Amino acid sequence: MHQIAPMSEDQAAIKAAVEKTLEPFGDEYWAKTDETGDWPEEFCDAMAAGGWLGIAFPEEYGGAGLGLTEAALMMQTVTRTGAGFSAASAIHLNIFGPKPLERFGNPEQKRENLPKIISGQEKMCFAVTEPNSGLDTSSLETKAERTNTGYTINGRKIWTTGAQRADKILIIARTTPKDQCAKPYLGLSLFYTDLDPNKIERQPIPKMGRKAVECNMLYIDGLEVPKDHLIGEEGGGFKVAMRVLDRGRLHLSALCVGIAERLIADSVAFASERRQFGKPIAEFQLIQAMIADSKTEALAARALMLETARKLDAGKNITLEAAAAKLFASEMVGRVADRAVQIFGGAGYVADHGIERFYRDVRIFRIYEGTSQIQQLVIARETLKNGG
């Protein structure tokens, strides 16, 4: 594969090792999970056994101590193999979701939970979005009311991934009424606590793609949370959540790049074999134009993703770059998937080649973790603030 920026030896070794881990999980495996909706437990166990869930966590907790650049390359490799968004989503929360715990948790919280998350023993979900707030996090209505021993949480959450199998929940809730806060985004707090199925009703939401990894509607009624399950300071949850979003957006751009690379490779292989009018369709200039456009856009998205990851690993703010990487990559992979279906023709519309599975899956990238329009607003705001 052509490289804009060559990988280091260590990064190339990571890519090869991840590919080795995924060898038992071919296209048939992922087609089956898409058909049944069953969570890819065997894949998750293999990734945990290989130590991949802790790639970007400190060694003292059982992690590899590497950066977000290596984590992004790993996730790009996962999606490029054909595992796609279902595989990436199945391990996403273990890799990026616990970052608030690592960065803002107290030493006891880290020692107790991070090693279990990295080993795959502890399974978590992240509950932020609500039915009436959407992307407006400052308008969250779920309440965490103080008690003698901690807090009681009541409310609703939506689009919570992996809640059916999770035993822990990272949840943001309002601890101070909005009308008592100087700014609307204040008064929100973040908790990492047990997911009590007797207090949280979990209803899967039928959806178009990524069928092996469910999203849920949560109804939270009287969830008791000890005070030492608060992450960071009370009222500081919004700031913590926003820092996680930058990393999540970077991560999603890596997933988009990996899927685009797989779609391009499949398109090239099909166009080289499929014959029409006595020759391979790869010899037709309009097919070549679609492949050229897809390749150019994928290379550009990859370069932006890697540059953003390196800037983050250097300790710099990436709010602007993460939004740009997510916007460009999510729009790019949608166009690449559409071109792939067009190159495959009728074969791209049926399940046999798997192209339609990718086509269904990638549509969510323009919505997930902030719509393309939200990314545009972030980019504009940061650009105006920085003077260009």
One Martini backbone bead per residue (centre of mass of N, CA, C, O) as a GRO file, in nm:
protein
  388
    1MET     BB    1   0.096   0.035   0.022
    2HIS     BB    2   0.075   0.355   0.000
    3GLN     BB    3   0.288   0.610   0.154
    4ILE     BB    4   0.313   0.917   0.284
    5ALA     BB    5   0.400   0.813   0.576
    6PRO     BB    6   0.621   0.638   0.713
    7MET     BB    7   0.664   0.382   0.906
    8SER     BB    8   0.772   0.260   1.167
    9GLU     BB    9   0.882  -0.027   1.289
   10ASP     BB   10   0.676  -0.043   1.519
   11GLN     BB   11   0.422   0.019   1.348
   12ALA     BB   12   0.456  -0.217   1.151
   13ALA     BB   13   0.439  -0.433   1.374
   14ILE     BB   14   0.156  -0.369   1.464
   15LYS     BB   15   0.011  -0.421   1.198
   16ALA     BB   16   0.100  -0.720   1.170
   17ALA     BB   17  -0.019  -0.819   1.444
   18VAL     BB   18  -0.313  -0.743   1.391
   19GLU     BB   19  -0.347  -0.916   1.139
   20LYS     BB   20  -0.292  -1.181   1.289
   21THR     BB   21  -0.530  -1.163   1.490
   22LEU     BB   22  -0.751  -1.145   1.237
   23GLU     BB   23  -0.736  -1.406   1.064
   24PRO     BB   24  -0.991  -1.574   1.190
   25PHE     BB   25  -1.156  -1.298   1.084
   26GLY     BB   26  -1.345  -1.302   0.834
   27ASP     BB   27  -1.599  -1.229   0.624
   28GLU     BB   28  -1.791  -1.448   0.737
   29TYR     BB   29  -1.795  -1.358   1.028
   30TRP     BB   30  -1.913  -1.065   0.973
   31ALA     BB   31  -2.164  -1.152   0.822
   32LYS     BB   32  -2.285  -1.312   1.058
   33THR     BB   33  -2.310  -1.082   1.267
   34ASP     BB   34  -2.496  -0.913   1.083
   35GLU     BB   35  -2.724  -1.126   1.075
   36THR     BB   36  -2.757  -1.186   1.400
   37GLY     BB   37  -2.630  -0.960   1.612
   38ASP     BB   38  -2.381  -1.071   1.736
   39TRP     BB   39  -2.141  -1.040   1.943
   40PRO     BB   40  -1.778  -1.032   1.899
   41GLU     BB   41  -1.629  -1.209   2.131
   42GLU     BB   42  -1.383  -1.349   2.001
   43PHE     BB   43  -1.248  -1.090   1.908
   44CYS     BB   44  -1.223  -0.950   2.184
   45ASP     BB   45  -1.052  -1.172   2.315
   46ALA     BB   46  -0.814  -1.150   2.115
   47MET     BB   47  -0.745  -0.850   2.170
   48ALA     BB   48  -0.693  -0.885   2.472
   49ALA     BB   49  -0.472  -1.108   2.453
   50GLY     BB   50  -0.284  -0.905   2.272
   51GLY     BB   51  -0.307  -0.606   2.421
   52TRP     BB   52  -0.486  -0.384   2.254
   53LEU     BB   53  -0.667  -0.233   2.473
   54GLY     BB   54  -0.376  -0.095   2.596
   55ILE     BB   55  -0.208   0.080   2.390
   56ALA     BB   56  -0.286   0.389   2.539
   57PHE     BB   57  -0.174   0.284   2.816
   58PRO     BB   58  -0.023   0.250   3.091
   59GLU     BB   59   0.191   0.012   3.219
   60GLU     BB   60   0.092   0.013   3.524
   61TYR     BB   61  -0.206  -0.110   3.400
   62GLY     BB   62  -0.123  -0.299   3.132
   63GLY     BB   63  -0.013  -0.136   2.915
   64ALA     BB   64   0.188  -0.004   2.638
   65GLY     BB   65   0.246   0.319   2.626
   66LEU     BB   66   0.122   0.447   2.385
   67GLY     BB   67  -0.019   0.624   2.136
   68LEU     BB   68  -0.260   0.756   1.924
   69THR     BB   69  -0.118   0.675   1.668
   70GLU     BB   70  -0.114   0.367   1.722
   71ALA     BB   71  -0.418   0.339   1.771
   72ALA     BB   72  -0.509   0.439   1.491
   73LEU     BB   73  -0.355   0.226   1.325
   74MET     BB   74  -0.496  -0.015   1.448
   75MET     BB   75  -0.790   0.064   1.362
   76GLN     BB   76  -0.731   0.080   1.062
   77THR     BB   77  -0.653  -0.220   1.037
   78VAL     BB   78  -0.916  -0.344   1.127
   79THR     BB   79  -1.100  -0.220   0.899
   80ARG     BB   80  -0.927  -0.316   0.649
   81THR     BB   81  -0.981  -0.635   0.676
   82GLY     BB   82  -1.327  -0.626   0.705
   83ALA     BB   83  -1.451  -0.576   0.988
   84GLY     BB   84  -1.509  -0.291   1.052
   85PHE     BB   85  -1.734  -0.129   1.259
   86SER     BB   86  -1.802  -0.360   1.449
   87ALA     BB   87  -1.517  -0.409   1.554
   88ALA     BB   88  -1.446  -0.125   1.646
   89SER     BB   89  -1.691  -0.088   1.844
   90ALA     BB   90  -1.624  -0.335   2.034
   91ILE     BB   91  -1.333  -0.168   2.129
   92HIS     BB   92  -1.350   0.138   2.165
   93LEU     BB   93  -1.419   0.176   2.475
   94ASN     BB   94  -1.156   0.039   2.583
   95ILE     BB   95  -0.959   0.259   2.447
   96PHE     BB   96  -1.125   0.556   2.489
   97GLY     BB   97  -1.338   0.567   2.724
   98PRO     BB   98  -1.121   0.562   2.986
   99LYS     BB   99  -0.978   0.845   2.978
  100PRO     BB  100  -1.115   0.992   3.218
  101LEU     BB  101  -1.001   0.796   3.427
  102GLU     BB  102  -0.698   0.842   3.368
  103ARG     BB  103  -0.699   1.172   3.388
  104PHE     BB  104  -0.930   1.211   3.653
  105GLY     BB  105  -0.877   0.995   3.831
  106ASN     BB  106  -0.803   0.837   4.099
  107PRO     BB  107  -0.579   0.608   4.202
  108GLU     BB  108  -0.792   0.396   4.286
  109GLN     BB  109  -0.963   0.393   4.028
  110LYS     BB  110  -0.734   0.302   3.844
  111ARG     BB  111  -0.642   0.038   3.988
  112GLU     BB  112  -0.928  -0.101   3.979
  113ASN     BB  113  -1.006  -0.062   3.650
  114LEU     BB  114  -0.794  -0.054   3.416
  115PRO     BB  115  -0.692  -0.352   3.412
  116LYS     BB  116  -0.978  -0.470   3.345
  117ILE     BB  117  -1.024  -0.323   3.079
  118ILE     BB  118  -0.764  -0.418   2.929
  119SER     BB  119  -0.835  -0.738   2.970
  120GLY     BB  120  -1.174  -0.755   2.949
  121GLN     BB  121  -1.321  -0.798   3.224
  122GLU     BB  122  -1.422  -0.507   3.184
  123LYS     BB  123  -1.743  -0.372   3.086
  124MET     BB  124  -1.832  -0.081   2.901
  125CYS     BB  125  -2.024   0.222   2.903
  126PHE     BB  126  -2.143   0.535   2.738
  127ALA     BB  127  -2.350   0.794   2.889
  128VAL     BB  128  -2.490   1.088   2.729
  129THR     BB  129  -2.718   1.088   2.545
  130GLU     BB  130  -3.043   1.239   2.481
  131PRO     BB  131  -3.356   1.274   2.353
  132ASN     BB  132  -3.370   1.612   2.424
  133SER     BB  133  -3.051   1.697   2.337
  134GLY     BB  134  -2.841   1.550   2.186
  135LEU     BB  135  -2.575   1.772   2.116
  136ASP     BB  136  -2.681   1.925   2.381
  137THR     BB  137  -2.519   1.884   2.667
  138SER     BB  138  -2.625   2.131   2.845
  139SER     BB  139  -2.937   1.980   2.830
  140LEU     BB  140  -2.924   1.777   3.035
  141GLU     BB  141  -3.157   1.579   3.258
  142THR     BB  142  -3.005   1.397   3.413
  143LYS     BB  143  -2.998   1.307   3.760
  144ALA     BB  144  -2.779   1.382   4.052
  145GLU     BB  145  -2.855   1.314   4.378
  146ARG     BB  146  -2.784   1.373   4.687
  147THR     BB  147  -2.650   1.178   4.951
  148ASN     BB  148  -2.502   1.034   5.224
  149THR     BB  149  -2.325   0.830   5.008
  150GLY     BB  150  -2.399   1.019   4.734
  151TYR     BB  151  -2.601   0.910   4.463
  152THR     BB  152  -2.899   0.964   4.257
  153ILE     BB  153  -3.007   0.827   3.948
  154ASN     BB  154  -3.214   0.996   3.693
  155GLY     BB  155  -3.321   0.883   3.361
  156ARG     BB  156  -3.209   0.927   3.015
  157LYS     BB  157  -3.069   0.730   2.744
  158ILE     BB  158  -2.901   0.736   2.417
  159TRP     BB  159  -2.694   0.541   2.219
  160THR     BB  160  -2.588   0.305   2.397
  161THR     BB  161  -2.310   0.119   2.375
  162GLY     BB  162  -2.305  -0.208   2.510
  163ALA     BB  163  -2.523  -0.245   2.753
  164GLN     BB  164  -2.593  -0.556   2.749
  165ARG     BB  165  -2.275  -0.636   2.858
  166ALA     BB  166  -2.237  -0.439   3.074
  167ASP     BB  167  -2.092  -0.361   3.416
  168LYS     BB  168  -2.029  -0.065   3.327
  169ILE     BB  169  -2.068   0.302   3.377
  170LEU     BB  170  -2.037   0.602   3.192
  171ILE     BB  171  -2.180   0.897   3.342
  172ILE     BB  172  -2.378   1.184   3.275
  173ALA     BB  173  -2.487   1.438   3.516
  174ARG     BB  174  -2.695   1.643   3.701
  175THR     BB  175  -2.603   1.829   4.011
  176THR     BB  176  -2.697   2.114   3.894
  177PRO     BB  177  -2.906   2.328   3.819
  178LYS     BB  178  -2.916   2.526   3.546
  179ASP     BB  179  -3.036   2.794   3.698
  180GLN     BB  180  -2.763   2.773   3.904
  181CYS     BB  181  -2.576   2.844   3.665
  182ALA     BB  182  -2.357   3.046   3.497
  183LYS     BB  183  -2.346   2.801   3.296
  184PRO     BB  184  -2.499   2.546   3.119
  185TYR     BB  185  -2.236   2.337   3.136
  186LEU     BB  186  -2.268   2.341   3.418
  187GLY     BB  187  -2.339   2.085   3.665
  188LEU     BB  188  -2.174   1.845   3.550
  189SER     BB  189  -2.125   1.488   3.601
  190LEU     BB  190  -1.893   1.214   3.644
  191PHE     BB  191  -1.938   0.851   3.625
  192TYR     BB  192  -1.806   0.535   3.764
  193THR     BB  193  -2.012   0.243   3.754
  194ASP     BB  194  -2.245   0.028   3.816
  195LEU     BB  195  -2.453  -0.183   3.623
  196ASP     BB  196  -2.779  -0.195   3.725
  197PRO     BB  197  -3.040  -0.389   3.604
  198ASN     BB  198  -3.256  -0.292   3.829
  199LYS     BB  199  -3.206   0.036   3.740
  200ILE     BB  200  -3.152  -0.048   3.425
  201GLU     BB  201  -3.309  -0.014   3.131
  202ARG     BB  202  -3.253  -0.210   2.824
  203GLN     BB  203  -3.305  -0.095   2.480
  204PRO     BB  204  -3.283  -0.187   2.179
  205ILE     BB  205  -3.196  -0.036   1.857
  206PRO     BB  206  -3.298  -0.032   1.558
  207LYS     BB  207  -3.081  -0.059   1.261
  208MET     BB  208  -2.898  -0.037   0.964
  209GLY     BB  209  -2.616  -0.079   1.107
  210ARG     BB  210  -2.404  -0.233   1.305
  211LYS     BB  211  -2.551  -0.505   1.424
  212ALA     BB  212  -2.337  -0.637   1.635
  213VAL     BB  213  -2.365  -0.339   1.768
  214GLU     BB  214  -2.542  -0.206   2.006
  215CYS     BB  215  -2.805   0.012   2.080
  216ASN     BB  216  -2.948   0.218   2.352
  217MET     BB  217  -3.209   0.248   2.577
  218LEU     BB  218  -3.220   0.427   2.887
  219TYR     BB  219  -3.368   0.351   3.214
  220ILE     BB  220  -3.328   0.547   3.506
  221ASP     BB  221  -3.401   0.408   3.846
  222GLY     BB  222  -3.232   0.456   4.127
  223LEU     BB  223  -2.920   0.494   4.104
  224GLU     BB  224  -2.666   0.397   4.310
  225VAL     BB  225  -2.386   0.623   4.398
  226PRO     BB  226  -2.097   0.649   4.508
  227LYS     BB  227  -1.885   0.912   4.579
  228ASP     BB  228  -1.619   0.746   4.465
  229HIS     BB  229  -1.748   0.753   4.149
  230LEU     BB  230  -1.639   1.018   4.097
  231ILE     BB  231  -1.508   1.212   3.827
  232GLY     BB  232  -1.355   1.430   3.965
  233GLU     BB  233  -1.536   1.707   3.973
  234GLU     BB  234  -1.798   1.858   4.064
  235GLY     BB  235  -1.914   2.000   3.757
  236GLY     BB  236  -1.670   1.876   3.545
  237GLY     BB  237  -1.793   1.691   3.307
  238PHE     BB  238  -1.783   1.855   3.042
  239LYS     BB  239  -1.479   1.887   3.010
  240VAL     BB  240  -1.417   1.586   2.998
  241ALA     BB  241  -1.598   1.510   2.755
  242MET     BB  242  -1.461   1.702   2.545
  243ARG     BB  243  -1.182   1.562   2.550
  244VAL     BB  244  -1.287   1.292   2.439
  245LEU     BB  245  -1.397   1.383   2.162
  246ASP     BB  246  -1.131   1.432   2.017
  247ARG     BB  247  -1.043   1.133   2.024
  248GLY     BB  248  -1.296   1.014   1.888
  249ARG     BB  249  -1.263   1.165   1.617
  250LEU     BB  250  -0.991   1.052   1.545
  251HIS     BB  251  -1.074   0.756   1.550
  252LEU     BB  252  -1.291   0.773   1.323
  253SER     BB  253  -1.098   0.852   1.098
  254ALA     BB  254  -0.948   0.580   1.101
  255LEU     BB  255  -1.186   0.401   1.026
  256CYS     BB  256  -1.246   0.533   0.753
  257VAL     BB  257  -0.976   0.470   0.620
  258GLY     BB  258  -0.985   0.162   0.639
  259ILE     BB  259  -1.247   0.120   0.477
  260ALA     BB  260  -1.156   0.262   0.221
  261GLU     BB  261  -0.919   0.074   0.157
  262ARG     BB  262  -1.092  -0.178   0.123
  263LEU     BB  263  -1.279  -0.073  -0.103
  264ILE     BB  264  -1.054  -0.020  -0.306
  265ALA     BB  265  -0.938  -0.305  -0.322
  266ASP     BB  266  -1.205  -0.438  -0.415
  267SER     BB  267  -1.244  -0.265  -0.670
  268VAL     BB  268  -0.985  -0.345  -0.814
  269ALA     BB  269  -1.031  -0.650  -0.822
  270PHE     BB  270  -1.300  -0.645  -0.974
  271ALA     BB  271  -1.215  -0.467  -1.223
  272SER     BB  272  -0.991  -0.680  -1.313
  273GLU     BB  273  -1.211  -0.925  -1.360
  274ARG     BB  274  -1.430  -0.771  -1.489
  275ARG     BB  275  -1.605  -0.825  -1.795
  276GLN     BB  276  -1.649  -0.598  -2.077
  277PHE     BB  277  -1.631  -0.587  -2.404
  278GLY     BB  278  -1.356  -0.780  -2.377
  279LYS     BB  279  -1.280  -0.632  -2.093
  280PRO     BB  280  -1.173  -0.492  -1.831
  281ILE     BB  281  -1.314  -0.234  -1.645
  282ALA     BB  282  -1.035  -0.101  -1.566
  283GLU     BB  283  -1.004   0.022  -1.872
  284PHE     BB  284  -1.206   0.227  -1.798
  285GLN     BB  285  -1.203   0.559  -1.737
  286LEU     BB  286  -1.447   0.590  -1.537
  287ILE     BB  287  -1.338   0.384  -1.338
  288GLN     BB  288  -1.064   0.520  -1.290
  289ALA     BB  289  -1.180   0.783  -1.173
  290MET     BB  290  -1.306   0.660  -0.919
  291ILE     BB  291  -1.045   0.542  -0.805
  292ALA     BB  292  -0.884   0.805  -0.796
  293ASP     BB  293  -1.069   0.961  -0.604
  294SER     BB  294  -1.058   0.764  -0.369
  295LYS     BB  295  -0.752   0.758  -0.324
  296THR     BB  296  -0.705   1.058  -0.275
  297GLU     BB  297  -0.896   1.090  -0.031
  298ALA     BB  298  -0.767   0.871   0.151
  299LEU     BB  299  -0.485   1.000   0.168
  300ALA     BB  300  -0.576   1.267   0.293
  301ALA     BB  301  -0.711   1.149   0.547
  302ARG     BB  302  -0.461   1.007   0.656
  303ALA     BB  303  -0.279   1.254   0.690
  304LEU     BB  304  -0.468   1.407   0.887
  305MET     BB  305  -0.484   1.190   1.104
  306LEU     BB  306  -0.178   1.166   1.170
  307GLU     BB  307  -0.124   1.463   1.238
  308THR     BB  308  -0.324   1.474   1.474
  309ALA     BB  309  -0.199   1.247   1.646
  310ARG     BB  310   0.083   1.377   1.677
  311LYS     BB  311  -0.014   1.633   1.817
  312LEU     BB  312  -0.134   1.493   2.062
  313ASP     BB  313   0.132   1.342   2.151
  314ALA     BB  314   0.267   1.642   2.190
  315GLY     BB  315   0.038   1.806   2.371
  316LYS     BB  316  -0.178   1.924   2.182
  317ASN     BB  317  -0.429   2.089   2.050
  318ILE     BB  318  -0.719   1.922   1.850
  319THR     BB  319  -0.999   2.039   1.792
  320LEU     BB  320  -0.974   2.125   1.496
  321GLU     BB  321  -0.840   1.868   1.369
  322ALA     BB  322  -1.050   1.657   1.462
  323ALA     BB  323  -1.287   1.781   1.311
  324ALA     BB  324  -1.157   1.770   1.028
  325ALA     BB  325  -1.098   1.467   1.018
  326LYS     BB  326  -1.391   1.372   1.060
  327LEU     BB  327  -1.525   1.520   0.831
  328PHE     BB  328  -1.356   1.421   0.590
  329ALA     BB  329  -1.366   1.109   0.641
  330SER     BB  330  -1.678   1.066   0.652
  331GLU     BB  331  -1.733   1.180   0.369
  332MET     BB  332  -1.534   1.008   0.210
  333VAL     BB  333  -1.644   0.714   0.273
  334GLY     BB  334  -1.916   0.762   0.137
  335ARG     BB  335  -1.804   0.800  -0.150
  336VAL     BB  336  -1.646   0.535  -0.171
  337ALA     BB  337  -1.888   0.345  -0.129
  338ASP     BB  338  -2.051   0.445  -0.371
  339ARG     BB  339  -1.841   0.373  -0.585
  340ALA     BB  340  -1.824   0.073  -0.524
  341VAL     BB  341  -2.111   0.004  -0.603
  342GLN     BB  342  -2.081   0.107  -0.895
  343ILE     BB  343  -1.853  -0.086  -0.982
  344PHE     BB  344  -2.018  -0.352  -0.906
  345GLY     BB  345  -2.306  -0.298  -0.917
  346GLY     BB  346  -2.517  -0.546  -0.855
  347ALA     BB  347  -2.298  -0.680  -0.666
  348GLY     BB  348  -2.313  -0.430  -0.456
  349TYR     BB  349  -2.629  -0.486  -0.362
  350VAL     BB  350  -2.540  -0.747  -0.251
  351ALA     BB  351  -2.409  -0.973  -0.006
  352ASP     BB  352  -2.172  -1.145  -0.127
  353HIS     BB  353  -1.932  -0.903  -0.118
  354GLY     BB  354  -1.997  -0.676   0.127
  355ILE     BB  355  -2.052  -0.381   0.029
  356GLU     BB  356  -2.331  -0.324   0.161
  357ARG     BB  357  -2.227  -0.326   0.451
  358PHE     BB  358  -2.044  -0.082   0.430
  359TYR     BB  359  -2.257   0.115   0.327
  360ARG     BB  360  -2.431   0.106   0.585
  361ASP     BB  361  -2.211   0.175   0.801
  362VAL     BB  362  -2.093   0.465   0.698
  363ARG     BB  363  -2.335   0.662   0.748
  364ILE     BB  364  -2.285   0.721   1.060
  365PHE     BB  365  -2.027   0.907   1.053
  366ARG     BB  366  -2.205   1.180   0.994
  367ILE     BB  367  -2.322   1.152   1.308
  368TYR     BB  368  -2.122   1.037   1.487
  369GLU     BB  369  -1.985   1.228   1.724
  370GLY     BB  370  -2.091   1.437   1.542
  371THR     BB  371  -2.182   1.603   1.299
  372SER     BB  372  -2.083   1.763   1.023
  373GLN     BB  373  -2.204   2.034   1.120
  374ILE     BB  374  -2.057   2.044   1.390
  375GLN     BB  375  -1.772   2.042   1.273
  376GLN     BB  376  -1.802   2.309   1.123
  377LEU     BB  377  -1.845   2.482   1.376
  378VAL     BB  378  -1.579   2.416   1.514
  379ILE     BB  379  -1.392   2.511   1.289
  380ALA     BB  380  -1.494   2.802   1.276
  381ARG     BB  381  -1.447   2.881   1.569
  382GLU     BB  382  -1.139   2.821   1.578
  383THR     BB  383  -1.056   3.000   1.340
  384LEU     BB  384  -1.166   3.270   1.450
  385LYS     BB  385  -1.008   3.261   1.721
  386ASN     BB  386  -0.713   3.231   1.559
  387GLY     BB  387  -0.722   3.413   1.284
  388GLY     BB  388  -0.695   3.145   1.055
   0.00000   0.00000   0.00000
